[in-house]
Every structure is written in C-alpha cells, then in structure tokens.
JSON list of C-alpha atoms in Angstrom, two decimals:
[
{"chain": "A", "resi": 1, "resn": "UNK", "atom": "CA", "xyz": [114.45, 91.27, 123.16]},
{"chain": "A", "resi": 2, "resn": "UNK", "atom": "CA", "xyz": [114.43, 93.38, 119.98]},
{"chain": "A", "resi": 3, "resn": "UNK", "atom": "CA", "xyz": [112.31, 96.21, 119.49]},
{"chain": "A", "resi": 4, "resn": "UNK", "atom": "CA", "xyz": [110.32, 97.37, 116.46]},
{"chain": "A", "resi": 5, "resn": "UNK", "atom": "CA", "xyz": [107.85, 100.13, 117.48]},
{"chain": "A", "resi": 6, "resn": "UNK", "atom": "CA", "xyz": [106.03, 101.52, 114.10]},
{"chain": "A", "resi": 7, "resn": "UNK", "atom": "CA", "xyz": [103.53, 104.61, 114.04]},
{"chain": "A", "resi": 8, "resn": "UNK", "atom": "CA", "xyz": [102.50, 107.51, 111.74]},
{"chain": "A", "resi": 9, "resn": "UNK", "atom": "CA", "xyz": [99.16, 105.22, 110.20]},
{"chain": "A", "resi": 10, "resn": "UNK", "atom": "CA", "xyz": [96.10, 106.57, 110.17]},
{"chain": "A", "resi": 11, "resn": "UNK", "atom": "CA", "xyz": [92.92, 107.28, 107.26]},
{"chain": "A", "resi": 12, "resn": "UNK", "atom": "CA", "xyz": [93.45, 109.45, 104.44]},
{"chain": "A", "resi": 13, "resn": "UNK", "atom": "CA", "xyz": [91.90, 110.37, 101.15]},
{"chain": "A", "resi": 14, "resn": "UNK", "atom": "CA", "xyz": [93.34, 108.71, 98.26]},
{"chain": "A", "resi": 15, "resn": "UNK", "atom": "CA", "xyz": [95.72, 111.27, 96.47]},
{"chain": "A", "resi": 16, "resn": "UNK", "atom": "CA", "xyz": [97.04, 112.64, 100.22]},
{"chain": "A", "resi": 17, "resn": "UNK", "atom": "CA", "xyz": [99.94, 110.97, 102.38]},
{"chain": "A", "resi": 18, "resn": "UNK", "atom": "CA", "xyz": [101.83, 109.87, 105.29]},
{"chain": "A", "resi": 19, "resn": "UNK", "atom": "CA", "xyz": [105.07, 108.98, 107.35]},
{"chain": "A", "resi": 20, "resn": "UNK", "atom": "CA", "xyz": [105.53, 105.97, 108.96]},
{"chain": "A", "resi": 21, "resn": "UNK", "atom": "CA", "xyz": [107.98, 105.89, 111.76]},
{"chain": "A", "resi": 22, "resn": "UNK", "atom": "CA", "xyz": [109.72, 102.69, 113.45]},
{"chain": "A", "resi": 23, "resn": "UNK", "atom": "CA", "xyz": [111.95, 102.98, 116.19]},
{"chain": "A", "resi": 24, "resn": "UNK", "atom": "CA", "xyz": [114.14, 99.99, 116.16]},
{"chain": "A", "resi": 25, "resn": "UNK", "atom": "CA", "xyz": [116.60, 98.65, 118.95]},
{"chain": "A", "resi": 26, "resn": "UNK", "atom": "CA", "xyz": [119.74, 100.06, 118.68]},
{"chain": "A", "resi": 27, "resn": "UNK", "atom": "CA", "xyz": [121.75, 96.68, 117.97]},
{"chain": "A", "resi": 28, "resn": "UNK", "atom": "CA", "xyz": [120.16, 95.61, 115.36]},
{"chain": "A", "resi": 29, "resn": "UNK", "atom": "CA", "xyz": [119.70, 99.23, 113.83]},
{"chain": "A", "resi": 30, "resn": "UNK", "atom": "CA", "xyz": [123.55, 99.51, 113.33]},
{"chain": "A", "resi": 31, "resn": "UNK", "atom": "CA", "xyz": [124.03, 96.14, 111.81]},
{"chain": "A", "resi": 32, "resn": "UNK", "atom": "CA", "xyz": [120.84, 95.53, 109.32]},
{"chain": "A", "resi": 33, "resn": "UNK", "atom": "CA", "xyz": [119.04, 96.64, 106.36]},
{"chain": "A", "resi": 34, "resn": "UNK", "atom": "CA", "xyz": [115.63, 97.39, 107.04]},
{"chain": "A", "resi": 35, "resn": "UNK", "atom": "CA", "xyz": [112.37, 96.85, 105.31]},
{"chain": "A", "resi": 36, "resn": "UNK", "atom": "CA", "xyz": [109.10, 97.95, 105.22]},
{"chain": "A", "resi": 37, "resn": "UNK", "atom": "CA", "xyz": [106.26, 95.16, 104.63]},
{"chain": "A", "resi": 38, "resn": "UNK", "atom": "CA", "xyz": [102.14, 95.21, 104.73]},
{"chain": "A", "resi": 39, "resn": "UNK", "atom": "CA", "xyz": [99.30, 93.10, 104.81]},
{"chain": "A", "resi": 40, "resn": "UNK", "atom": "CA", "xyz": [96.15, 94.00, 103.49]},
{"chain": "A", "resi": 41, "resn": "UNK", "atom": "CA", "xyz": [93.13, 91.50, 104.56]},
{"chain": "A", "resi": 42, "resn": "UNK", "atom": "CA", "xyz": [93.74, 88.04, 103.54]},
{"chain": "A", "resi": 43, "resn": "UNK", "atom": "CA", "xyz": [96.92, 88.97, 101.93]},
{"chain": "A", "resi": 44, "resn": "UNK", "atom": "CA", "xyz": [100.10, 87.46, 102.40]},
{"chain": "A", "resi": 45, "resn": "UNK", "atom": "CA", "xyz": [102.69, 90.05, 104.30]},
{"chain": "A", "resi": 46, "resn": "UNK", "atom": "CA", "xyz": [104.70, 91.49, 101.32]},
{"chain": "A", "resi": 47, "resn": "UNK", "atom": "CA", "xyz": [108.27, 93.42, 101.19]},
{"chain": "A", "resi": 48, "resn": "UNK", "atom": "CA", "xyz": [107.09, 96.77, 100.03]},
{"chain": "A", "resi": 49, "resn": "UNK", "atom": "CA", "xyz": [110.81, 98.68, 100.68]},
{"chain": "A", "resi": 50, "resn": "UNK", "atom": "CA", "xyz": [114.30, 98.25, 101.80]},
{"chain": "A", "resi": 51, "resn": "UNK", "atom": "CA", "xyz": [117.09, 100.44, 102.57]},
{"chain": "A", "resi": 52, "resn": "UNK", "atom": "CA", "xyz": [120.42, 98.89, 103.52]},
{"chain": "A", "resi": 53, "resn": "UNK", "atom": "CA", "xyz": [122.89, 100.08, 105.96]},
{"chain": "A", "resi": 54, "resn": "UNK", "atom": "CA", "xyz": [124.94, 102.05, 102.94]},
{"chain": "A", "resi": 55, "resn": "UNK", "atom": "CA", "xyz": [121.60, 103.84, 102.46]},
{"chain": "A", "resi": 56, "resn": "UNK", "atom": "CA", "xyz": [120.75, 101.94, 98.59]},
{"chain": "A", "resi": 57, "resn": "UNK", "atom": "CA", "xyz": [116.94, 101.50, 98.40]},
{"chain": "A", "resi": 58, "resn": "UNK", "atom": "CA", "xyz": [114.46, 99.41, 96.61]},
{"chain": "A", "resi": 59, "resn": "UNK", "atom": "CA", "xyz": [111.20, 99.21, 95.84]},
{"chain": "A", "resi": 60, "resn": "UNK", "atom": "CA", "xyz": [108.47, 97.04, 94.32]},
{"chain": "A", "resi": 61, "resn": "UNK", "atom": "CA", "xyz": [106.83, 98.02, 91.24]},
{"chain": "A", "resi": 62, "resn": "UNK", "atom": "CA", "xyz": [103.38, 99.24, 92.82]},
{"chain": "A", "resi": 63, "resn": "UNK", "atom": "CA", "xyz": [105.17, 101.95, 95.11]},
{"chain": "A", "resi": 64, "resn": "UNK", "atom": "CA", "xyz": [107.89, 102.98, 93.06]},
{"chain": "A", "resi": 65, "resn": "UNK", "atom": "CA", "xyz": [107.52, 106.94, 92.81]},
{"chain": "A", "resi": 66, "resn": "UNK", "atom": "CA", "xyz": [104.90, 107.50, 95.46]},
{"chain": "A", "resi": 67, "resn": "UNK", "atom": "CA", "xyz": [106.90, 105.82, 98.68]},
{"chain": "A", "resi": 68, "resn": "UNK", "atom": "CA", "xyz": [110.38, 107.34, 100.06]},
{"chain": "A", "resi": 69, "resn": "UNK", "atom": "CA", "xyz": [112.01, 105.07, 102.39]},
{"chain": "A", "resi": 70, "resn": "UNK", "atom": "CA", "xyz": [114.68, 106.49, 104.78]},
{"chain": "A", "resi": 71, "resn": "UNK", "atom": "CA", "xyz": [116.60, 105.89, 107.81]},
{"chain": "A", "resi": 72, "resn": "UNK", "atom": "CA", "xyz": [118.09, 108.15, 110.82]},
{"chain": "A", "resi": 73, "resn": "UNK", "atom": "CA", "xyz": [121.27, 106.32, 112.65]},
{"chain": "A", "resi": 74, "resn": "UNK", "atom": "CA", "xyz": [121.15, 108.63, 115.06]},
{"chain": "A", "resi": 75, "resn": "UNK", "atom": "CA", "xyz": [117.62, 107.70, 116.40]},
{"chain": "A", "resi": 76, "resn": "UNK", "atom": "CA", "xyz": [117.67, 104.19, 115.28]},
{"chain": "A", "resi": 77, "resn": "UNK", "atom": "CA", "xyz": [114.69, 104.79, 113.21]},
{"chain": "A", "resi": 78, "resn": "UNK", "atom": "CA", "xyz": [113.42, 104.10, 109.80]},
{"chain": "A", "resi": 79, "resn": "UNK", "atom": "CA", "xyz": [110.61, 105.89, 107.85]},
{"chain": "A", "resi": 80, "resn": "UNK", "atom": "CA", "xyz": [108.85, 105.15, 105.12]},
{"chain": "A", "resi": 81, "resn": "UNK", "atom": "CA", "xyz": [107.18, 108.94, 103.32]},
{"chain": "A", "resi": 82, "resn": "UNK", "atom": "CA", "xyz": [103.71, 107.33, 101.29]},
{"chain": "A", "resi": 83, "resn": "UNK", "atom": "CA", "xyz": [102.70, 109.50, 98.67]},
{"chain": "A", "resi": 84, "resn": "UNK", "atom": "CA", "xyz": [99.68, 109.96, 96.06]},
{"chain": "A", "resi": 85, "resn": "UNK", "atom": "CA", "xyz": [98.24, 106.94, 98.41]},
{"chain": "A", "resi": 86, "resn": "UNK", "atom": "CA", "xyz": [95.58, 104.51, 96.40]},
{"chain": "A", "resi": 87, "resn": "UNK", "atom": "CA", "xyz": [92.86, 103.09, 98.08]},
{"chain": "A", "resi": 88, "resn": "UNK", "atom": "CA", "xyz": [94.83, 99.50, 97.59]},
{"chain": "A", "resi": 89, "resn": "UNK", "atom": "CA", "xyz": [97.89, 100.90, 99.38]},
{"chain": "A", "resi": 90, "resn": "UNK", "atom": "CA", "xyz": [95.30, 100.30, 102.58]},
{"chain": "A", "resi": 91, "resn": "UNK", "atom": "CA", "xyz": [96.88, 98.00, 105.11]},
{"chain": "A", "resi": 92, "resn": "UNK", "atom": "CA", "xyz": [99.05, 97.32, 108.50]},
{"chain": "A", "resi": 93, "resn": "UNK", "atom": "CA", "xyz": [102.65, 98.28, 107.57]},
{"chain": "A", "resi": 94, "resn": "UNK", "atom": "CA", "xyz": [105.77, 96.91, 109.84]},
{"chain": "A", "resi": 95, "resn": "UNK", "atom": "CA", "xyz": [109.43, 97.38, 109.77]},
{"chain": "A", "resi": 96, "resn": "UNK", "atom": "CA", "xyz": [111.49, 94.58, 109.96]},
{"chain": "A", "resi": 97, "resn": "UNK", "atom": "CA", "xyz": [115.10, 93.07, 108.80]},
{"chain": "A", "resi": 98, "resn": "UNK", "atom": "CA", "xyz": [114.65, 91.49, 105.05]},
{"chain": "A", "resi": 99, "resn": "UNK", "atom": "CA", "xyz": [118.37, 90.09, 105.26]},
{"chain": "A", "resi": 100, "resn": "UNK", "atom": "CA", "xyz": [118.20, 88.61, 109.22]},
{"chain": "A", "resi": 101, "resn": "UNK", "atom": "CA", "xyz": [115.56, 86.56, 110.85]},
{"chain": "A", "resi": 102, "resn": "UNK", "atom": "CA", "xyz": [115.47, 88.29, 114.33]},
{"chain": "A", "resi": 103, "resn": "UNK", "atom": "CA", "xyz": [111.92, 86.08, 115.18]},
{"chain": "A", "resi": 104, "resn": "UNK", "atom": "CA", "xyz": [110.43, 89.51, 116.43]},
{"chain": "A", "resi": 105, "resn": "UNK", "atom": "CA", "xyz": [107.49, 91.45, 114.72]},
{"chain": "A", "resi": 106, "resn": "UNK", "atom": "CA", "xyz": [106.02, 95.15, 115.99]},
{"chain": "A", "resi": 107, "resn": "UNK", "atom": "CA", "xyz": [102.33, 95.43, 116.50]},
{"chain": "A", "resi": 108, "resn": "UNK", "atom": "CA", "xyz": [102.33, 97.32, 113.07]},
{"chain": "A", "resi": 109, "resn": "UNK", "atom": "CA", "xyz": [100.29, 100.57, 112.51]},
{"chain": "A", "resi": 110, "resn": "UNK", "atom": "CA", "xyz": [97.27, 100.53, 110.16]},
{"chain": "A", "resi": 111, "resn": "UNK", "atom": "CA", "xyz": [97.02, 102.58, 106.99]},
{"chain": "A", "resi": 112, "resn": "UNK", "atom": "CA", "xyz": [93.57, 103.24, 105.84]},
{"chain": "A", "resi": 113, "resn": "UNK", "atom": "CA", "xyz": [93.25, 105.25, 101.91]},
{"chain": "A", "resi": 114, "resn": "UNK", "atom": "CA", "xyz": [89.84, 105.87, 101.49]},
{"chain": "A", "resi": 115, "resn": "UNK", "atom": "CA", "xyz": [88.44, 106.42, 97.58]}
]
C-alpha cells in the first residue's frame, strides 16, 4: 500500500511561515511528479504545486512567490516552504501524484494563518 505521510502544519501569524514535509513510498517517489493540494472548509481539494521528477515546478496564481516546492530523492520526500502566509492560505495540505491515480490519500496536516 502506498504511503503519503505529510507534517510541518501548525498556526501562525499571517506574514510568518512554514515547511511542509511528506514522506512518500519509495516506488512511487522515483517514478512520479508530485503535488501539493488543500482544502479549506467547504472547499473543493485544489492543486496548489507540482514538481516533476526533472525538478520543473508550477504553481497557481494565489501562491506564486510566497510557496517553494521541492523534493529530496534521497529521502523520498517532498516539501512545500509557505511564505508571507495569508489568513486564506488556512487549510489541510496533502501530497499526492497530479499525473497517476494511486487511490491513496495521507491524513494531511492542518495549516492554520491567523490575521
């Protein structure tokens, strides 16, 4: 069964920031672009970053120059650096493949920006 294991949330002050983490099994690590996604409350789960295995990123609009999303082939793990957070940046963020359906989500880890 795949693993996705995200941490690093937590409540912040709008204007600070904060790393996510996922740890991600190892097979599908090597193979996959990865993505970070959120849902705020009663919000749809949105795409919010994605790195692909050759390290190209993207972002939508709302994130562009405050989020950093990375990745560590070595530890199987992909990060996502949040900067200058805004108090609608507030949600559960998880890591998954945006190219490959692998029917498995993480538990997610909360992100709280306070105004």
């Amino acid at each position: 069964q795949v693993q996705l294991v995200e941490s690093g949330g937590g409540l912040v002050q709008a204007g600070g920031s904060l790393r996510l983490s996922c740890v991600v099994s190892e097979t599908v690590f090597s193979r996959s672009a990865m993505g970070w996604y959120r849902q705020a409350p009663g919000s749809q789960r949105e795409l919010v970053a994605v790195i692909t295995t050759n390290d190209i990123t993207n972002y939508i609009d709302s994130v562009k120059g405050r989020f950093t999303i990375a990745r560590d082939d070595a530890k199987h793990t992909v990060y996502l650096e949040m900067d200058r957070l805004k108090p609608e940046d507030t949600a559960v963020y998880y890591c998954n493949t945006p190219y490959e359906d692998i029917n498995s989500w993480g538990q997610g880890t909360q992100v709280t920006v306070s105004s």
